[in-house]
Amino acid sequence: MDQLPVALERAGNEESWAVADAISRLHKNSEKLHSWRRHLLSACMKGLVAMYSSSKGESKQEVERSMLLRLEELLCVVEEVDPDDWCSLVKTGLKYRYRDKTFLRVLNVAIQLLYKKESSL
């Protein structure tokens, strides 16, 4: 289970995300849930960066869209990110997906959540 977040960072690893969802359901009423979600959030951002970097101009729209929606969902419950992961996602995302409406919408939501007055960023 400790190795799963690392596997999730690889671009296009949908099967591992299905396992991660099952583990999340198991942790539903556990004190480990927040920590688990933080690991998933980091893996999701790193996976998107890997996807954007590897596919440059041509996107795998459905896979990226599902990852972006997962990112949005995780951000809404975790509300904190590793600054290095965040910087990398914003930089790479804007470089390769600056015209992608889903990316821009999720980026806007993330900015609203992360840059509230009480945020640590």
XYZ file of N, CA, C and O in Angstrom:
484
model
N 0.822 -1.189 0.000
C 0.000 0.000 0.000
C 0.870 1.258 0.000
O 0.500 2.257 -0.590
N 2.029 1.193 0.642
C 2.912 2.353 0.676
C 3.492 2.675 -0.694
O 3.871 3.814 -0.956
N 3.586 1.677 -1.568
C 4.155 1.861 -2.900
C 3.130 2.395 -3.901
O 3.510 2.871 -4.973
N 1.851 2.332 -3.560
C 0.806 2.720 -4.504
C 0.898 4.185 -4.935
O 0.808 4.465 -6.134
N 1.080 5.157 -4.023
C 1.184 6.539 -4.501
C 2.292 6.748 -5.530
O 2.125 7.524 -6.465
N 3.388 6.038 -5.401
C 4.477 6.147 -6.380
C 4.015 5.608 -7.734
O 4.290 6.198 -8.780
N 3.287 4.500 -7.729
C 2.770 3.927 -8.978
C 1.755 4.862 -9.628
O 1.660 4.920 -10.855
N 1.020 5.615 -8.823
C 0.007 6.527 -9.350
C 0.625 7.717 -10.082
O -0.039 8.346 -10.896
N 1.859 8.019 -9.777
C 2.528 9.167 -10.398
C 2.834 8.940 -11.865
O 3.023 9.890 -12.607
N 2.882 7.683 -12.288
C 3.154 7.406 -13.694
C 1.948 7.796 -14.542
O 0.812 7.551 -14.169
N 2.210 8.371 -15.659
C 1.142 8.853 -16.543
C 0.261 7.711 -17.027
O 0.760 6.662 -17.434
N -1.047 7.919 -16.971
C -1.993 6.968 -17.546
C -2.137 5.668 -16.789
O -2.339 4.624 -17.392
N -2.072 5.684 -15.481
C -2.144 4.472 -14.686
C -3.530 4.341 -14.036
O -3.668 4.386 -12.813
N -4.572 4.163 -14.847
C -5.950 4.143 -14.363
C -6.254 2.967 -13.438
O -7.048 3.082 -12.512
N -5.614 1.822 -13.687
C -5.877 0.638 -12.864
C -5.441 0.879 -11.418
O -6.123 0.483 -10.481
N -4.312 1.526 -11.245
C -3.835 1.828 -9.895
C -4.763 2.805 -9.187
O -4.946 2.729 -7.977
N -5.365 3.718 -9.943
C -6.309 4.654 -9.327
C -7.565 3.931 -8.853
O -8.165 4.324 -7.851
N -7.961 2.892 -9.541
C -9.106 2.094 -9.081
C -8.790 1.441 -7.741
O -9.625 1.400 -6.837
N -7.559 0.955 -7.591
C -7.123 0.378 -6.315
C -7.090 1.462 -5.239
O -7.524 1.248 -4.105
N -6.583 2.639 -5.587
C -6.527 3.752 -4.632
C -7.916 4.146 -4.161
O -8.122 4.440 -2.978
N -8.884 4.138 -5.068
C -10.269 4.443 -4.684
C -10.807 3.409 -3.702
O -11.493 3.754 -2.734
N -10.483 2.155 -3.928
C -10.932 1.092 -3.017
C -10.295 1.266 -1.639
O -10.976 1.117 -0.613
N -9.020 1.618 -1.603
C -8.349 1.845 -0.317
C -8.955 3.059 0.385
O -9.141 3.049 1.605
N -9.300 4.081 -0.370
C -9.940 5.264 0.217
C -11.268 4.897 0.872
O -11.596 5.403 1.950
N -12.012 4.027 0.222
C -13.289 3.593 0.816
C -13.049 2.810 2.100
O -13.823 2.916 3.046
N -11.976 2.026 2.150
C -11.646 1.279 3.363
C -11.255 2.209 4.511
O -11.551 1.928 5.666
N -10.590 3.315 4.194
C -10.155 4.287 5.205
C -11.238 5.313 5.537
O -10.973 6.244 6.284
N -12.428 5.134 5.000
C -13.469 6.158 5.074
C -13.662 6.726 6.478
O -13.756 7.925 6.665
N -13.732 5.887 7.484
C -13.965 6.360 8.852
C -12.711 6.233 9.709
O -12.791 6.052 10.915
N -11.572 6.367 9.089
C -10.294 6.180 9.770
C -9.566 7.516 9.918
O -9.751 8.434 9.119
N -8.726 7.606 10.943
C -7.910 8.807 11.105
C -6.798 8.870 10.053
O -6.169 9.899 9.859
N -6.569 7.792 9.335
C -5.551 7.749 8.286
C -6.037 8.374 6.981
O -5.242 8.597 6.067
N -7.327 8.644 6.882
C -7.905 9.102 5.617
C -7.274 10.403 5.123
O -6.941 10.524 3.944
N -7.096 11.386 5.990
C -6.545 12.671 5.560
C -5.124 12.501 5.026
O -4.775 13.049 3.974
N -4.317 11.743 5.736
C -2.943 11.486 5.293
C -2.936 10.750 3.947
O -2.154 11.078 3.046
N -3.811 9.771 3.806
C -3.920 9.011 2.558
C -4.300 9.941 1.409
O -3.724 9.886 0.321
N -5.254 10.826 1.651
C -5.684 11.762 0.605
C -4.562 12.725 0.224
O -4.453 13.114 -0.940
N -3.753 13.131 1.189
C -2.624 14.007 0.872
C -1.642 13.296 -0.057
O -1.124 13.894 -1.002
N -1.400 12.009 0.195
C -0.524 11.225 -0.681
C -1.146 11.112 -2.081
O -0.429 11.225 -3.085
N -2.447 10.893 -2.132
C -3.131 10.784 -3.428
C -3.083 12.109 -4.188
O -2.882 12.124 -5.405
N -3.263 13.216 -3.472
C -3.219 14.530 -4.105
C -1.846 14.783 -4.720
O -1.741 15.216 -5.870
N -0.809 14.489 -3.987
C 0.548 14.655 -4.504
C 0.771 13.761 -5.725
O 1.317 14.200 -6.748
N 0.335 12.509 -5.633
C 0.493 11.580 -6.758
C -0.302 12.053 -7.976
O 0.170 11.929 -9.114
N -1.468 12.594 -7.748
C -2.307 13.091 -8.847
C -1.613 14.256 -9.559
O -1.556 14.299 -10.792
N -1.073 15.197 -8.791
C -0.383 16.330 -9.409
C 0.852 15.871 -10.175
O 1.085 16.309 -11.299
N 1.624 14.957 -9.590
C 2.812 14.453 -10.269
C 2.438 13.655 -11.519
O 3.132 13.714 -12.535
N 1.328 12.931 -11.453
C 0.862 12.182 -12.620
C 0.450 13.108 -13.753
O 0.748 12.838 -14.920
N -0.234 14.200 -13.411
C -0.615 15.168 -14.443
C 0.618 15.818 -15.072
O 0.687 15.987 -16.288
N 1.597 16.162 -14.248
C 2.829 16.755 -14.776
C 3.505 15.769 -15.731
O 3.941 16.145 -16.823
N 3.569 14.509 -15.339
C 4.177 13.492 -16.208
C 3.401 13.351 -17.506
O 3.988 13.231 -18.591
N 2.081 13.379 -17.411
C 1.236 13.259 -18.602
C 1.452 14.441 -19.541
O 1.604 14.272 -20.750
N 1.461 15.647 -18.980
C 1.640 16.846 -19.794
C 3.021 16.857 -20.444
O 3.167 17.206 -21.608
N 4.029 16.481 -19.698
C 5.400 16.499 -20.217
C 5.608 15.452 -21.301
O 6.333 15.692 -22.263
N 4.975 14.300 -21.143
C 5.204 13.223 -22.110
C 4.393 13.393 -23.384
O 4.831 12.996 -24.451
N 3.207 13.989 -23.283
C 2.373 14.078 -24.481
C 2.432 15.447 -25.138
O 1.863 15.635 -26.203
N 3.099 16.397 -24.517
C 3.279 17.746 -25.049
C 1.995 18.263 -25.706
O 1.040 18.553 -25.040
N 1.948 18.357 -27.024
C 0.804 18.939 -27.717
C -0.416 18.047 -27.771
O -1.533 18.502 -27.612
N -0.219 16.760 -28.004
C -1.374 15.874 -28.133
C -1.774 15.357 -26.758
O -0.967 14.830 -26.017
N -3.021 15.564 -26.408
C -3.461 15.164 -25.074
C -4.314 13.904 -25.130
O -4.950 13.610 -26.128
N -4.279 13.178 -24.050
C -5.165 12.036 -23.862
C -6.338 12.590 -23.074
O -6.386 12.493 -21.852
N -7.272 13.189 -23.785
C -8.293 14.019 -23.164
C -9.086 13.334 -22.058
O -9.285 13.925 -21.006
N -9.552 12.133 -22.281
C -10.369 11.467 -21.262
C -9.573 11.153 -20.007
O -10.059 11.332 -18.897
N -8.358 10.685 -20.187
C -7.513 10.361 -19.030
C -7.170 11.637 -18.267
O -7.284 11.689 -17.039
N -6.785 12.674 -18.990
C -6.457 13.945 -18.344
C -7.669 14.526 -17.640
O -7.561 15.031 -16.527
N -8.816 14.458 -18.284
C -10.035 15.003 -17.691
C -10.358 14.292 -16.385
O -10.675 14.932 -15.383
N -10.264 12.970 -16.366
C -10.562 12.238 -15.133
C -9.547 12.562 -14.040
O -9.905 12.680 -12.871
N -8.292 12.742 -14.421
C -7.269 13.122 -13.440
C -7.511 14.532 -12.903
O -7.350 14.790 -11.710
N -7.910 15.438 -13.766
C -8.195 16.803 -13.323
C -9.395 16.839 -12.382
O -9.386 17.560 -11.379
N -10.420 16.053 -12.689
C -11.580 16.000 -11.803
C -11.213 15.379 -10.459
O -11.686 15.810 -9.407
N -10.339 14.381 -10.495
C -9.846 13.776 -9.254
C -9.043 14.805 -8.454
O -9.173 14.909 -7.242
N -8.212 15.576 -9.147
C -7.433 16.620 -8.491
C -8.357 17.621 -7.804
O -8.143 17.981 -6.640
N -9.382 18.053 -8.513
C -10.327 19.013 -7.942
C -11.005 18.438 -6.695
O -11.116 19.113 -5.670
N -11.430 17.199 -6.793
C -12.090 16.537 -5.663
C -11.153 16.450 -4.448
O -11.545 16.763 -3.320
N -9.916 16.044 -4.689
C -8.951 15.932 -3.595
C -8.609 17.296 -3.000
O -8.477 17.433 -1.781
N -8.475 18.301 -3.829
C -8.175 19.641 -3.329
C -9.280 20.164 -2.427
O -9.007 20.842 -1.437
N -10.515 19.837 -2.762
C -11.653 20.312 -1.965
C -11.658 19.720 -0.563
O -12.143 20.360 0.370
N -11.123 18.522 -0.388
C -11.121 17.905 0.937
C -9.791 18.082 1.665
O -9.762 18.171 2.888
N -8.686 18.158 0.942
C -7.372 18.283 1.588
C -7.027 19.750 1.842
O -6.545 20.104 2.910
N -7.252 20.603 0.860
C -7.040 22.047 0.928
C -5.616 22.479 1.254
O -5.390 23.570 1.751
N -4.639 21.618 1.000
C -3.238 21.999 1.145
C -2.411 21.129 0.213
O -2.755 19.985 -0.028
N -1.369 21.719 -0.332
C -0.524 20.981 -1.267
C 0.936 21.233 -0.942
O 1.290 22.216 -0.290
N 1.780 20.360 -1.453
C 3.212 20.571 -1.374
C 3.549 21.691 -2.361
O 3.172 21.617 -3.536
N 4.225 22.743 -1.901
C 4.523 23.866 -2.806
C 5.282 23.465 -4.070
O 5.035 24.026 -5.144
N 6.191 22.495 -3.968
C 6.939 22.057 -5.159
C 6.024 21.363 -6.167
O 6.135 21.580 -7.372
N 5.117 20.509 -5.658
C 4.156 19.843 -6.542
C 3.267 20.868 -7.229
O 3.002 20.784 -8.431
N 2.796 21.851 -6.465
C 1.910 22.882 -6.990
C 2.613 23.691 -8.081
O 2.069 23.907 -9.163
N 3.819 24.129 -7.804
C 4.586 24.926 -8.770
C 4.810 24.144 -10.059
O 4.631 24.673 -11.161
N 5.174 22.902 -9.925
C 5.422 22.061 -11.090
C 4.156 21.865 -11.916
O 4.189 21.947 -13.151
N 3.037 21.627 -11.248
C 1.770 21.443 -11.960
C 1.369 22.717 -12.704
O 1.004 22.664 -13.880
N 1.431 23.850 -12.026
C 1.030 25.109 -12.665
C 1.936 25.419 -13.853
O 1.462 25.726 -14.948
N 3.238 25.306 -13.653
C 4.200 25.624 -14.717
C 4.013 24.711 -15.931
O 3.894 25.181 -17.064
N 3.969 23.409 -15.685
C 3.847 22.457 -16.792
C 2.462 22.531 -17.431
O 2.332 22.482 -18.651
N 1.432 22.653 -16.596
C 0.076 22.737 -17.119
C -0.126 23.950 -18.003
O -0.702 23.850 -19.091
N 0.361 25.103 -17.545
C 0.204 26.313 -18.361
C 1.064 26.256 -19.621
O 0.678 26.800 -20.652
N 2.181 25.573 -19.555
C 3.043 25.460 -20.732
C 2.388 24.622 -21.823
O 2.426 24.975 -23.003
N 1.770 23.502 -21.433
C 1.245 22.563 -22.418
C -0.272 22.556 -22.568
O -0.780 22.050 -23.563
N -1.003 23.060 -21.591
C -2.469 22.987 -21.647
C -3.146 24.330 -21.414
O -4.250 24.399 -20.902
N -2.520 25.409 -21.796
C -3.072 26.735 -21.549
C -4.377 26.999 -22.297
O -5.097 27.943 -21.982
N -4.717 26.154 -23.264
C -5.983 26.307 -24.001
C -7.035 25.292 -23.570
O -8.153 25.321 -24.070
N -6.689 24.405 -22.675
C -7.590 23.344 -22.245
C -8.565 23.893 -21.197
O -8.158 24.301 -20.108
N -9.845 23.897 -21.522
C -10.852 24.488 -20.634
C -10.955 23.769 -19.298
O -11.119 24.407 -18.260
N -10.848 22.452 -19.311
C -10.945 21.704 -18.055
C -9.759 22.023 -17.157
O -9.924 22.250 -15.956
N -8.562 22.059 -17.727
C -7.386 22.405 -16.941
C -7.540 23.795 -16.332
O -7.296 23.997 -15.141
N -7.948 24.756 -17.131
C -8.080 26.126 -16.647
C -9.157 26.252 -15.572
O -8.984 26.982 -14.594
N -10.251 25.525 -15.722
C -11.312 25.567 -14.712
C -10.822 24.993 -13.384
O -11.018 25.588 -12.326
N -10.157 23.842 -13.451
C -9.641 23.219 -12.225
C -8.540 24.086 -11.612
O -8.468 24.227 -10.388
N -7.706 24.693 -12.429
C -6.687 25.600 -11.927
C -7.329 26.769 -11.184
O -6.875 27.151 -10.101
N -8.387 27.311 -11.723
C -9.097 28.411 -11.078
C -9.666 27.973 -9.722
O -9.533 28.686 -8.730
N -10.290 26.813 -9.685
C -10.827 26.285 -8.424
C -9.697 26.101 -7.417
O -9.826 26.466 -6.243
N -8.589 25.545 -7.872
C -7.446 25.309 -6.989
C -6.905 26.621 -6.425
O -6.607 26.716 -5.231
N -6.794 27.615 -7.264
C -6.302 28.917 -6.807
C -7.243 29.489 -5.755
O -6.796 30.004 -4.719
N -8.537 29.388 -5.992
C -9.514 29.892 -5.020
C -9.379 29.179 -3.680
O -9.449 29.806 -2.621
N -9.183 27.870 -3.723
C -9.057 27.089 -2.484
C -7.729 27.339 -1.769
O -7.693 27.471 -0.542
N -6.660 27.360 -2.524
C -5.335 27.408 -1.926
C -4.897 28.804 -1.492
O -4.055 28.929 -0.605
N -5.451 29.814 -2.088
C -5.006 31.170 -1.773
C -6.039 31.949 -0.971
O -6.085 33.171 -1.046
N -6.806 31.231 -0.169
C -7.689 31.899 0.793
C -6.799 32.583 1.814
O -5.632 32.245 1.963
N -7.340 33.490 2.580
C -6.531 34.234 3.550
C -5.827 33.334 4.545
O -4.697 33.559 4.901
N -6.488 32.280 4.995
C -5.879 31.412 6.009
C -4.984 30.324 5.426
O -4.451 29.508 6.170
N -4.792 30.296 4.121
C -3.970 29.272 3.480
C -2.487 29.440 3.830
O -2.006 30.522 4.091
N -1.781 28.319 3.792
C -0.348 28.339 4.111
C 0.516 28.747 2.923
O 1.704 28.967 3.073
N -0.049 28.778 1.713
C 0.759 29.151 0.531
C 0.916 30.617 0.439
O 0.655 31.536 0.391
